[in-house]
mmCIF file with all atom_site columns, C-alpha atoms in Angstrom:
data_model
loop_
_atom_site.group_PDB
_atom_site.id
_atom_site.type_symbol
_atom_site.label_atom_id
_atom_site.label_alt_id
_atom_site.label_comp_id
_atom_site.label_asym_id
_atom_site.label_entity_id
_atom_site.label_seq_id
_atom_site.pdbx_PDB_ins_code
_atom_site.Cartn_x
_atom_site.Cartn_y
_atom_site.Cartn_z
_atom_site.occupancy
_atom_site.B_iso_or_equiv
_atom_site.pdbx_formal_charge
_atom_site.auth_seq_id
_atom_site.auth_comp_id
_atom_site.auth_asym_id
_atom_site.auth_atom_id
_atom_site.pdbx_PDB_model_num
ATOM 1   C CA . SER M 1 1   ? -6.521  -13.216 6.524   1.00 82.00 ? 11  SER M CA 1
ATOM 2   C CA . GLN M 1 2   ? -7.804  -12.314 3.106   1.00 83.00 ? 12  GLN M CA 1
ATOM 3   C CA . THR M 1 3   ? -5.615  -12.255 0.022   1.00 91.00 ? 13  THR M CA 1
ATOM 4   C CA . ILE M 1 4   ? -6.294  -11.396 -3.585  1.00 94.00 ? 14  ILE M CA 1
ATOM 5   C CA . HIS M 1 5   ? -4.402  -12.871 -6.497  1.00 94.00 ? 15  HIS M CA 1
ATOM 6   C CA . GLN M 1 6   ? -4.333  -11.371 -9.954  1.00 95.00 ? 16  GLN M CA 1
ATOM 7   C CA . TRP M 1 7   ? -2.470  -12.612 -12.998 1.00 91.00 ? 17  TRP M CA 1
ATOM 8   C CA . PRO M 1 8   ? -0.609  -12.208 -15.201 1.00 93.00 ? 18  PRO M CA 1
ATOM 9   C CA . ALA M 1 9   ? 1.398   -9.244  -13.935 1.00 94.00 ? 19  ALA M CA 1
ATOM 10  C CA . THR M 1 10  ? 2.236   -8.026  -17.435 1.00 95.00 ? 20  THR M CA 1
ATOM 11  C CA . LEU M 1 11  ? 0.840   -8.873  -20.832 1.00 96.00 ? 21  LEU M CA 1
ATOM 12  C CA . VAL M 1 12  ? 1.617   -7.760  -24.374 1.00 97.00 ? 22  VAL M CA 1
ATOM 13  C CA . GLN M 1 13  ? -1.043  -8.626  -26.919 1.00 97.00 ? 23  GLN M CA 1
ATOM 14  C CA . PRO M 1 14  ? -1.570  -7.700  -30.585 1.00 97.00 ? 24  PRO M CA 1
ATOM 15  C CA . VAL M 1 15  ? -4.620  -5.769  -31.701 1.00 97.00 ? 25  VAL M CA 1
ATOM 16  C CA . GLY M 1 16  ? -7.518  -8.087  -32.431 1.00 97.00 ? 26  GLY M CA 1
ATOM 17  C CA . SER M 1 17  ? -6.376  -10.865 -30.108 1.00 97.00 ? 27  SER M CA 1
ATOM 18  C CA . PRO M 1 18  ? -8.509  -12.155 -27.212 1.00 97.00 ? 28  PRO M CA 1
ATOM 19  C CA . LEU M 1 19  ? -7.941  -11.344 -23.565 1.00 96.00 ? 29  LEU M CA 1
ATOM 20  C CA . SER M 1 20  ? -8.520  -13.172 -20.313 1.00 96.00 ? 30  SER M CA 1
ATOM 21  C CA . LEU M 1 21  ? -7.424  -11.760 -16.953 1.00 96.00 ? 31  LEU M CA 1
ATOM 22  C CA . GLU M 1 22  ? -8.170  -13.694 -13.813 1.00 96.00 ? 32  GLU M CA 1
ATOM 23  C CA . CYS M 1 23  ? -8.590  -12.676 -10.193 1.00 96.00 ? 33  CYS M CA 1
ATOM 24  C CA . THR M 1 24  ? -9.235  -14.844 -7.155  1.00 97.00 ? 34  THR M CA 1
ATOM 25  C CA . VAL M 1 25  ? -9.828  -13.978 -3.526  1.00 96.00 ? 35  VAL M CA 1
ATOM 26  C CA . GLU M 1 26  ? -8.994  -16.159 -0.538  1.00 95.00 ? 36  GLU M CA 1
ATOM 27  C CA . GLY M 1 27  ? -10.090 -16.015 3.058   1.00 93.00 ? 37  GLY M CA 1
ATOM 28  C CA . THR M 1 28  ? -13.561 -14.567 2.625   1.00 91.00 ? 38  THR M CA 1
ATOM 29  C CA . SER M 1 29  ? -16.899 -15.619 1.189   1.00 90.00 ? 39  SER M CA 1
ATOM 30  C CA . ASN M 1 30  ? -19.398 -13.756 -0.976  1.00 93.00 ? 40  ASN M CA 1
ATOM 31  C CA . PRO M 1 31  ? -17.181 -10.725 -1.528  1.00 94.00 ? 41  PRO M CA 1
ATOM 32  C CA . ASN M 1 32  ? -18.097 -7.855  -3.819  1.00 94.00 ? 42  ASN M CA 1
ATOM 33  C CA . LEU M 1 33  ? -15.650 -7.957  -6.724  1.00 96.00 ? 43  LEU M CA 1
ATOM 34  C CA . TYR M 1 34  ? -14.501 -5.138  -8.995  1.00 95.00 ? 44  TYR M CA 1
ATOM 35  C CA . TRP M 1 35  ? -12.460 -4.506  -12.130 1.00 96.00 ? 45  TRP M CA 1
ATOM 36  C CA . TYR M 1 36  ? -10.866 -1.079  -12.527 1.00 95.00 ? 46  TYR M CA 1
ATOM 37  C CA . ARG M 1 37  ? -8.635  0.311   -15.259 1.00 95.00 ? 47  ARG M CA 1
ATOM 38  C CA . GLN M 1 38  ? -6.011  2.974   -14.746 1.00 92.00 ? 48  GLN M CA 1
ATOM 39  C CA . ALA M 1 39  ? -4.714  4.769   -17.833 1.00 83.00 ? 49  ALA M CA 1
ATOM 40  C CA . ALA M 1 40  ? -1.362  6.539   -17.658 1.00 75.00 ? 50  ALA M CA 1
ATOM 41  C CA . GLY M 1 41  ? -1.612  9.695   -15.549 1.00 70.00 ? 51  GLY M CA 1
ATOM 42  C CA . ARG M 1 42  ? -5.291  9.180   -14.801 1.00 74.00 ? 52  ARG M CA 1
ATOM 43  C CA . GLY M 1 43  ? -7.418  7.944   -11.958 1.00 83.00 ? 53  GLY M CA 1
ATOM 44  C CA . LEU M 1 44  ? -9.073  4.580   -11.579 1.00 91.00 ? 54  LEU M CA 1
ATOM 45  C CA . GLN M 1 45  ? -12.065 3.939   -13.808 1.00 91.00 ? 55  GLN M CA 1
ATOM 46  C CA . LEU M 1 46  ? -14.598 1.363   -12.647 1.00 92.00 ? 56  LEU M CA 1
ATOM 47  C CA . LEU M 1 47  ? -15.318 -1.169  -15.406 1.00 94.00 ? 57  LEU M CA 1
ATOM 48  C CA . PHE M 1 48  ? -17.386 -3.918  -13.772 1.00 94.00 ? 58  PHE M CA 1
ATOM 49  C CA . TYR M 1 49  ? -18.557 -5.000  -10.372 1.00 92.00 ? 59  TYR M CA 1
ATOM 50  C CA . SER M 1 50  ? -20.262 -8.110  -9.043  1.00 94.00 ? 60  SER M CA 1
ATOM 51  C CA . VAL M 1 51  ? -22.222 -8.831  -5.882  1.00 92.00 ? 61  VAL M CA 1
ATOM 52  C CA . GLY M 1 52  ? -22.544 -12.573 -6.487  1.00 93.00 ? 62  GLY M CA 1
ATOM 53  C CA . ILE M 1 53  ? -22.002 -15.513 -8.823  1.00 94.00 ? 63  ILE M CA 1
ATOM 54  C CA . GLY M 1 54  ? -23.226 -14.695 -12.307 1.00 92.00 ? 64  GLY M CA 1
ATOM 55  C CA . GLN M 1 55  ? -24.188 -11.118 -11.337 1.00 93.00 ? 65  GLN M CA 1
ATOM 56  C CA . ILE M 1 56  ? -22.250 -8.515  -13.317 1.00 93.00 ? 66  ILE M CA 1
ATOM 57  C CA . SER M 1 57  ? -22.838 -4.775  -13.554 1.00 90.00 ? 67  SER M CA 1
ATOM 58  C CA . SER M 1 58  ? -21.122 -2.887  -16.339 1.00 89.00 ? 68  SER M CA 1
ATOM 59  C CA . GLU M 1 59  ? -20.123 0.724   -15.887 1.00 85.00 ? 69  GLU M CA 1
ATOM 60  C CA . VAL M 1 60  ? -18.562 1.581   -19.221 1.00 81.00 ? 70  VAL M CA 1
ATOM 61  C CA . PRO M 1 61  ? -19.822 0.321   -22.601 1.00 65.00 ? 71  PRO M CA 1
ATOM 62  C CA . GLN M 1 62  ? -16.847 -1.127  -24.469 1.00 79.00 ? 72  GLN M CA 1
ATOM 63  C CA . ASN M 1 63  ? -15.514 -4.330  -25.951 1.00 89.00 ? 73  ASN M CA 1
ATOM 64  C CA . LEU M 1 64  ? -14.670 -5.821  -22.557 1.00 94.00 ? 74  LEU M CA 1
ATOM 65  C CA . SER M 1 65  ? -16.801 -8.232  -20.553 1.00 95.00 ? 75  SER M CA 1
ATOM 66  C CA . ALA M 1 66  ? -16.612 -9.787  -17.112 1.00 96.00 ? 76  ALA M CA 1
ATOM 67  C CA . SER M 1 67  ? -17.755 -13.042 -15.599 1.00 96.00 ? 77  SER M CA 1
ATOM 68  C CA . ARG M 1 68  ? -17.952 -14.517 -12.126 1.00 97.00 ? 78  ARG M CA 1
ATOM 69  C CA . PRO M 1 69  ? -18.117 -18.288 -12.500 1.00 96.00 ? 79  PRO M CA 1
ATOM 70  C CA . GLN M 1 70  ? -17.333 -18.970 -8.838  1.00 95.00 ? 80  GLN M CA 1
ATOM 71  C CA . ASP M 1 71  ? -17.868 -17.038 -5.614  1.00 95.00 ? 81  ASP M CA 1
ATOM 72  C CA . ARG M 1 72  ? -14.270 -15.847 -5.355  1.00 96.00 ? 82  ARG M CA 1
ATOM 73  C CA . GLN M 1 73  ? -13.253 -15.754 -9.018  1.00 97.00 ? 83  GLN M CA 1
ATOM 74  C CA . PHE M 1 74  ? -13.633 -12.778 -11.331 1.00 97.00 ? 84  PHE M CA 1
ATOM 75  C CA . ILE M 1 75  ? -12.565 -12.804 -14.974 1.00 97.00 ? 85  ILE M CA 1
ATOM 76  C CA . LEU M 1 76  ? -12.119 -9.910  -17.393 1.00 97.00 ? 86  LEU M CA 1
ATOM 77  C CA . SER M 1 77  ? -12.309 -10.802 -21.076 1.00 96.00 ? 87  SER M CA 1
ATOM 78  C CA . SER M 1 78  ? -12.277 -9.417  -24.556 1.00 96.00 ? 88  SER M CA 1
ATOM 79  C CA . LYS M 1 79  ? -12.846 -11.139 -27.884 1.00 95.00 ? 89  LYS M CA 1
ATOM 80  C CA . LYS M 1 80  ? -10.791 -8.586  -29.851 1.00 96.00 ? 90  LYS M CA 1
ATOM 81  C CA . LEU M 1 81  ? -8.452  -6.118  -28.198 1.00 96.00 ? 91  LEU M CA 1
ATOM 82  C CA . LEU M 1 82  ? -8.142  -2.505  -29.323 1.00 94.00 ? 92  LEU M CA 1
ATOM 83  C CA . LEU M 1 83  ? -5.133  -0.229  -28.905 1.00 94.00 ? 93  LEU M CA 1
ATOM 84  C CA . SER M 1 84  ? -7.204  1.834   -26.476 1.00 91.00 ? 94  SER M CA 1
ATOM 85  C CA . ASP M 1 85  ? -7.503  -1.194  -24.178 1.00 93.00 ? 95  ASP M CA 1
ATOM 86  C CA . SER M 1 86  ? -3.910  -0.710  -23.050 1.00 93.00 ? 96  SER M CA 1
ATOM 87  C CA . GLY M 1 87  ? -3.654  0.191   -19.393 1.00 93.00 ? 97  GLY M CA 1
ATOM 88  C CA . PHE M 1 88  ? -3.235  -1.056  -15.871 1.00 95.00 ? 98  PHE M CA 1
ATOM 89  C CA . TYR M 1 89  ? -6.070  -3.367  -14.806 1.00 96.00 ? 99  TYR M CA 1
ATOM 90  C CA . LEU M 1 90  ? -6.826  -3.793  -11.138 1.00 97.00 ? 100 LEU M CA 1
ATOM 91  C CA . CYS M 1 91  ? -9.069  -6.313  -9.453  1.00 97.00 ? 101 CYS M CA 1
ATOM 92  C CA . ALA M 1 92  ? -10.450 -5.512  -6.006  1.00 96.00 ? 102 ALA M CA 1
ATOM 93  C CA . TRP M 1 93  ? -12.756 -6.961  -3.395  1.00 96.00 ? 103 TRP M CA 1
ATOM 94  C CA . SER M 1 94  ? -14.792 -5.616  -0.499  1.00 94.00 ? 104 SER M CA 1
ATOM 95  C CA . ARG M 1 95  ? -16.876 -7.185  2.243   1.00 91.00 ? 105 ARG M CA 1
ATOM 96  C CA . SER M 1 96  ? -19.905 -5.146  1.255   1.00 85.00 ? 106 SER M CA 1
ATOM 97  C CA . PHE M 1 97  ? -20.866 -1.924  -0.394  1.00 81.00 ? 107 PHE M CA 1
ATOM 98  C CA . ALA M 1 98  ? -19.564 1.195   1.315   1.00 83.00 ? 108 ALA M CA 1
ATOM 99  C CA . SER M 1 99  ? -16.627 -0.687  2.838   1.00 89.00 ? 109 SER M CA 1
ATOM 100 C CA . PRO M 1 100 ? -12.976 -0.284  1.799   1.00 93.00 ? 110 PRO M CA 1
ATOM 101 C CA . LEU M 1 101 ? -11.778 -1.966  -1.367  1.00 95.00 ? 111 LEU M CA 1
ATOM 102 C CA . HIS M 1 102 ? -8.652  -4.116  -1.296  1.00 95.00 ? 112 HIS M CA 1
ATOM 103 C CA . PHE M 1 103 ? -6.727  -4.360  -4.522  1.00 96.00 ? 113 PHE M CA 1
ATOM 104 C CA . GLY M 1 104 ? -4.660  -6.985  -6.283  1.00 95.00 ? 114 GLY M CA 1
ATOM 105 C CA . ASN M 1 105 ? -1.271  -6.107  -7.736  1.00 94.00 ? 115 ASN M CA 1
ATOM 106 C CA . GLY M 1 106 ? -2.684  -5.417  -11.163 1.00 95.00 ? 116 GLY M CA 1
ATOM 107 C CA . THR M 1 107 ? -1.997  -6.453  -14.749 1.00 96.00 ? 117 THR M CA 1
ATOM 108 C CA . ARG M 1 108 ? -0.198  -4.067  -17.059 1.00 95.00 ? 118 ARG M CA 1
ATOM 109 C CA . LEU M 1 109 ? -1.641  -4.675  -20.525 1.00 95.00 ? 119 LEU M CA 1
ATOM 110 C CA . THR M 1 110 ? 0.012   -3.331  -23.653 1.00 96.00 ? 120 THR M CA 1
ATOM 111 C CA . VAL M 1 111 ? -1.855  -3.773  -26.909 1.00 96.00 ? 121 VAL M CA 1
ATOM 112 C CA . THR M 1 112 ? 0.441   -3.428  -29.924 1.00 96.00 ? 122 THR M CA 1
ATOM 113 C CA . GLU G 2 1   ? -22.647 15.838  -12.177 1.00 69.00 ? 15  GLU G CA 1
ATOM 114 C CA . ASP G 2 2   ? -20.565 14.408  -9.333  1.00 73.00 ? 16  ASP G CA 1
ATOM 115 C CA . LYS G 2 3   ? -17.018 15.727  -9.278  1.00 80.00 ? 17  LYS G CA 1
ATOM 116 C CA . VAL G 2 4   ? -13.863 14.931  -7.315  1.00 87.00 ? 18  VAL G CA 1
ATOM 117 C CA . VAL G 2 5   ? -10.815 17.203  -7.544  1.00 91.00 ? 19  VAL G CA 1
ATOM 118 C CA . GLN G 2 6   ? -7.464  16.500  -5.960  1.00 95.00 ? 20  GLN G CA 1
ATOM 119 C CA . SER G 2 7   ? -4.779  19.124  -5.535  1.00 95.00 ? 21  SER G CA 1
ATOM 120 C CA . PRO G 2 8   ? -2.010  19.621  -6.160  1.00 96.00 ? 22  PRO G CA 1
ATOM 121 C CA . LEU G 2 9   ? -1.552  17.248  -9.090  1.00 94.00 ? 23  LEU G CA 1
ATOM 122 C CA . SER G 2 10  ? 2.054   16.743  -8.062  1.00 96.00 ? 24  SER G CA 1
ATOM 123 C CA . LEU G 2 11  ? 4.252   17.825  -5.203  1.00 97.00 ? 25  LEU G CA 1
ATOM 124 C CA . VAL G 2 12  ? 7.994   17.567  -4.582  1.00 98.00 ? 26  VAL G CA 1
ATOM 125 C CA . VAL G 2 13  ? 9.321   18.147  -1.068  1.00 98.00 ? 27  VAL G CA 1
ATOM 126 C CA . HIS G 2 14  ? 12.404  17.351  0.968   1.00 98.00 ? 28  HIS G CA 1
ATOM 127 C CA . GLU G 2 15  ? 12.570  14.559  3.486   1.00 98.00 ? 29  GLU G CA 1
ATOM 128 C CA . GLY G 2 16  ? 11.353  15.777  6.860   1.00 98.00 ? 30  GLY G CA 1
ATOM 129 C CA . ASP G 2 17  ? 8.876   18.286  5.456   1.00 98.00 ? 31  ASP G CA 1
ATOM 130 C CA . THR G 2 18  ? 5.168   18.201  6.248   1.00 98.00 ? 32  THR G CA 1
ATOM 131 C CA . VAL G 2 19  ? 2.708   17.967  3.344   1.00 98.00 ? 33  VAL G CA 1
ATOM 132 C CA . THR G 2 20  ? -1.007  18.553  3.020   1.00 98.00 ? 34  THR G CA 1
ATOM 133 C CA . LEU G 2 21  ? -2.946  16.946  0.177   1.00 98.00 ? 35  LEU G CA 1
ATOM 134 C CA . ASN G 2 22  ? -6.412  18.150  -0.714  1.00 97.00 ? 36  ASN G CA 1
ATOM 135 C CA . CYS G 2 23  ? -9.528  16.472  -2.025  1.00 96.00 ? 37  CYS G CA 1
ATOM 136 C CA . SER G 2 24  ? -12.649 18.482  -2.778  1.00 93.00 ? 38  SER G CA 1
ATOM 137 C CA . TYR G 2 25  ? -15.913 17.157  -4.045  1.00 88.00 ? 39  TYR G CA 1
ATOM 138 C CA . GLU G 2 26  ? -19.274 18.060  -5.415  1.00 85.00 ? 40  GLU G CA 1
ATOM 139 C CA . VAL G 2 27  ? -21.452 15.017  -5.042  1.00 77.00 ? 41  VAL G CA 1
ATOM 140 C CA . THR G 2 28  ? -24.979 14.040  -4.256  1.00 75.00 ? 42  THR G CA 1
ATOM 141 C CA . ASN G 2 29  ? -25.789 11.452  -1.626  1.00 80.00 ? 43  ASN G CA 1
ATOM 142 C CA . PHE G 2 30  ? -22.328 11.445  -0.081  1.00 83.00 ? 44  PHE G CA 1
ATOM 143 C CA . ARG G 2 31  ? -21.658 8.430   2.138   1.00 85.00 ? 45  ARG G CA 1
ATOM 144 C CA . SER G 2 32  ? -17.940 8.237   2.839   1.00 89.00 ? 46  SER G CA 1
ATOM 145 C CA . LEU G 2 33  ? -14.509 9.346   1.680   1.00 92.00 ? 47  LEU G CA 1
ATOM 146 C CA . LEU G 2 34  ? -11.511 7.040   1.435   1.00 95.00 ? 48  LEU G CA 1
ATOM 147 C CA . TRP G 2 35  ? -7.794  7.704   1.007   1.00 97.00 ? 49  TRP G CA 1
ATOM 148 C CA . TYR G 2 36  ? -5.430  5.289   -0.734  1.00 97.00 ? 50  TYR G CA 1
ATOM 149 C CA . LYS G 2 37  ? -1.666  5.195   -1.315  1.00 97.00 ? 51  LYS G CA 1
ATOM 150 C CA . GLN G 2 38  ? -0.434  3.773   -4.615  1.00 95.00 ? 52  GLN G CA 1
ATOM 151 C CA . GLU G 2 39  ? 3.221   3.005   -5.084  1.00 92.00 ? 53  GLU G CA 1
ATOM 152 C CA . LYS G 2 40  ? 4.134   0.813   -8.025  1.00 83.00 ? 54  LYS G CA 1
ATOM 153 C CA . LYS G 2 41  ? 1.135   -1.491  -8.112  1.00 84.00 ? 55  LYS G CA 1
ATOM 154 C CA . ALA G 2 42  ? -1.894  -1.980  -5.890  1.00 90.00 ? 56  ALA G CA 1
ATOM 155 C CA . PRO G 2 43  ? -3.457  0.984   -4.106  1.00 94.00 ? 57  PRO G CA 1
ATOM 156 C CA . THR G 2 44  ? -3.414  0.341   -0.366  1.00 95.00 ? 58  THR G CA 1
ATOM 157 C CA . PHE G 2 45  ? -6.164  1.571   1.913   1.00 96.00 ? 59  PHE G CA 1
ATOM 158 C CA . LEU G 2 46  ? -5.291  4.332   4.385   1.00 97.00 ? 60  LEU G CA 1
ATOM 159 C CA . PHE G 2 47  ? -8.453  5.861   5.889   1.00 94.00 ? 61  PHE G CA 1
ATOM 160 C CA . MET G 2 48  ? -12.203 5.936   5.571   1.00 94.00 ? 62  MET G CA 1
ATOM 161 C CA . LEU G 2 49  ? -14.033 9.036   6.795   1.00 93.00 ? 63  LEU G CA 1
ATOM 162 C CA . THR G 2 50  ? -17.751 9.349   7.213   1.00 88.00 ? 64  THR G CA 1
ATOM 163 C CA . SER G 2 51  ? -18.223 11.983  9.906   1.00 79.00 ? 65  SER G CA 1
ATOM 164 C CA . SER G 2 52  ? -17.254 15.603  9.621   1.00 80.00 ? 66  SER G CA 1
ATOM 165 C CA . GLY G 2 53  ? -14.590 16.993  11.931  1.00 79.00 ? 67  GLY G CA 1
ATOM 166 C CA . ILE G 2 54  ? -13.286 13.686  13.253  1.00 83.00 ? 68  ILE G CA 1
ATOM 167 C CA . GLU G 2 55  ? -9.609  13.129  12.557  1.00 89.00 ? 69  GLU G CA 1
ATOM 168 C CA . LYS G 2 56  ? -8.315  9.709   11.601  1.00 93.00 ? 70  LYS G CA 1
ATOM 169 C CA . LYS G 2 57  ? -4.672  9.125   12.445  1.00 94.00 ? 71  LYS G CA 1
ATOM 170 C CA . SER G 2 58  ? -2.124  6.429   11.716  1.00 94.00 ? 72  SER G CA 1
ATOM 171 C CA . GLY G 2 59  ? 1.448   7.176   12.653  1.00 96.00 ? 73  GLY G CA 1
ATOM 172 C CA . ARG G 2 60  ? 2.613   10.205  10.688  1.00 97.00 ? 74  ARG G CA 1
ATOM 173 C CA . LEU G 2 61  ? -0.498  10.250  8.521   1.00 98.00 ? 75  LEU G CA 1
ATOM 174 C CA . SER G 2 62  ? -3.760  11.896  9.457   1.00 97.00 ? 76  SER G CA 1
ATOM 175 C CA . SER G 2 63  ? -6.913  12.909  7.642   1.00 97.00 ? 77  SER G CA 1
ATOM 176 C CA . ILE G 2 64  ? -10.004 14.931  8.332   1.00 95.00 ? 78  ILE G CA 1
ATOM 177 C CA . LEU G 2 65  ? -13.274 15.525  6.531   1.00 93.00 ? 79  LEU G CA 1
ATOM 178 C CA . ASP G 2 66  ? -15.256 18.766  6.313   1.00 90.00 ? 80  ASP G CA 1
ATOM 179 C CA . LYS G 2 67  ? -18.727 17.944  5.048   1.00 83.00 ? 81  LYS G CA 1
ATOM 180 C CA . LYS G 2 68  ? -19.873 21.551  5.213   1.00 85.00 ? 82  LYS G CA 1
ATOM 181 C CA . GLU G 2 69  ? -17.089 22.853  2.966   1.00 84.00 ? 83  GLU G CA 1
ATOM 182 C CA . LEU G 2 70  ? -16.968 19.596  0.966   1.00 88.00 ? 84  LEU G CA 1
ATOM 183 C CA . PHE G 2 71  ? -13.311 18.714  1.265   1.00 91.00 ? 85  PHE G CA 1
ATOM 184 C CA . SER G 2 72  ? -10.842 16.440  2.973   1.00 95.00 ? 86  SER G CA 1
ATOM 185 C CA . ILE G 2 73  ? -7.146  16.794  3.671   1.00 96.00 ? 87  ILE G CA 1
ATOM 186 C CA . LEU G 2 74  ? -4.447  14.198  4.145   1.00 98.00 ? 88  LEU G CA 1
ATOM 187 C CA . ASN G 2 75  ? -1.478  15.316  6.226   1.00 98.00 ? 89  ASN G CA 1
ATOM 188 C CA . ILE G 2 76  ? 1.880   13.611  6.318   1.00 98.00 ? 90  ILE G CA 1
ATOM 189 C CA . THR G 2 77  ? 4.390   14.852  8.878   1.00 98.00 ? 91  THR G CA 1
ATOM 190 C CA . ALA G 2 78  ? 8.152   14.233  8.931   1.00 98.00 ? 92  ALA G CA 1
ATOM 191 C CA . THR G 2 79  ? 8.020   12.804  5.412   1.00 98.00 ? 93  THR G CA 1
ATOM 192 C CA . GLN G 2 80  ? 10.291  9.934   4.399   1.00 97.00 ? 94  GLN G CA 1
ATOM 193 C CA . THR G 2 81  ? 11.340  8.690   0.966   1.00 97.00 ? 95  THR G CA 1
ATOM 194 C CA . GLY G 2 82  ? 8.972   5.758   1.452   1.00 96.00 ? 96  GLY G CA 1
ATOM 195 C CA . ASP G 2 83  ? 6.080   8.200   1.397   1.00 98.00 ? 97  ASP G CA 1
ATOM 196 C CA . SER G 2 84  ? 6.710   8.837   -2.294  1.00 98.00 ? 98  SER G CA 1
ATOM 197 C CA . ALA G 2 85  ? 3.587   7.589   -4.063  1.00 97.00 ? 99  ALA G CA 1
ATOM 198 C CA . ILE G 2 86  ? 0.356   8.626   -5.703  1.00 96.00 ? 100 ILE G CA 1
ATOM 199 C CA . TYR G 2 87  ? -2.308  9.451   -3.121  1.00 97.00 ? 101 TYR G CA 1
ATOM 200 C CA . LEU G 2 88  ? -5.867  8.835   -4.246  1.00 96.00 ? 102 LEU G CA 1
ATOM 201 C CA . CYS G 2 89  ? -9.092  9.971   -2.668  1.00 95.00 ? 103 CYS G CA 1
ATOM 202 C CA . ALA G 2 90  ? -12.316 8.179   -3.448  1.00 93.00 ? 104 ALA G CA 1
ATOM 203 C CA . PHE G 2 91  ? -15.986 8.516   -2.610  1.00 88.00 ? 105 PHE G CA 1
ATOM 204 C CA . TYR G 2 92  ? -18.933 6.313   -1.997  1.00 87.00 ? 106 TYR G CA 1
ATOM 205 C CA . PHE G 2 93  ? -22.014 8.064   -3.300  1.00 77.00 ? 107 PHE G CA 1
ATOM 206 C CA . GLY G 2 94  ? -25.601 6.922   -3.040  1.00 69.00 ? 108 GLY G CA 1
ATOM 207 C CA . ASN G 2 95  ? -25.085 4.514   -5.933  1.00 62.00 ? 109 ASN G CA 1
ATOM 208 C CA . GLU G 2 96  ? -22.656 2.417   -3.857  1.00 69.00 ? 110 GLU G CA 1
ATOM 209 C CA . LYS G 2 97  ? -19.755 2.567   -6.291  1.00 80.00 ? 111 LYS G CA 1
ATOM 210 C CA . LEU G 2 98  ? -16.329 3.793   -5.256  1.00 88.00 ? 112 LEU G CA 1
ATOM 211 C CA . THR G 2 99  ? -15.311 6.689   -7.499  1.00 88.00 ? 113 THR G CA 1
ATOM 212 C CA . PHE G 2 100 ? -11.700 7.860   -7.520  1.00 91.00 ? 114 PHE G CA 1
ATOM 213 C CA . GLY G 2 101 ? -10.039 11.212  -8.052  1.00 91.00 ? 115 GLY G CA 1
ATOM 214 C CA . THR G 2 102 ? -7.035  11.482  -10.382 1.00 90.00 ? 116 THR G CA 1
ATOM 215 C CA . GLY G 2 103 ? -4.570  11.532  -7.518  1.00 94.00 ? 117 GLY G CA 1
ATOM 216 C CA . THR G 2 104 ? -1.649  13.603  -6.222  1.00 96.00 ? 118 THR G CA 1
ATOM 217 C CA . ARG G 2 105 ? 1.844   12.410  -7.076  1.00 96.00 ? 119 ARG G CA 1
ATOM 218 C CA . LEU G 2 106 ? 4.079   13.019  -4.077  1.00 98.00 ? 120 LEU G CA 1
ATOM 219 C CA . THR G 2 107 ? 7.864   12.840  -4.420  1.00 98.00 ? 121 THR G CA 1
ATOM 220 C CA . ILE G 2 108 ? 10.135  13.022  -1.383  1.00 98.00 ? 122 ILE G CA 1
ATOM 221 C CA . ILE G 2 109 ? 13.726  14.092  -2.059  1.00 97.00 ? 123 ILE G CA 1
ATOM 222 C CA . PRO G 2 110 ? 16.315  12.684  0.367   1.00 94.00 ? 124 PRO G CA 1
#
């Protein structure tokens, strides 16, 4: 069966510090991978998605970036965090487009 | 512009009640509608609906899509405290990205 791992579960970082969140998927090959952010009381906002190694599509212009160095690894990064980057970050995978997404347990990021 | 509206925003009911959650949409190139349940962390997949008028059912939960009137409902019968969660609807449009509504927060009182 497929599993998705996301870490860390919680993170408190000062403004201006770098960020690296990692997500890995097991039990499947060539998944579509996604990063979403959920702000308090709001829906999920798609940040990035990837259909293959090195292929990243960005949905929202901001100071975040994503990379996919391996088939089942997806990384969300920032060089300098802003207060507005606080939120709940969710990684997800799907077998293909138009199929259900399956989410990791998320990282709650607080920028202070 | 594509739009997804969930109602109500929040709902409080007693255990054993039946609830109906709504999701309406105005989108181009509709492909499918999905329902998710989010408790404390990861949203978990409930249903995917692509055809109008066909009910999907899983235990006490059921959902149906009306493509003519552009809405879907999620029904939960004989609610339990474990049903307390945020329920999210989401759409695949022609651009292949899953877009979420803001959710309905359901609270079940024992």
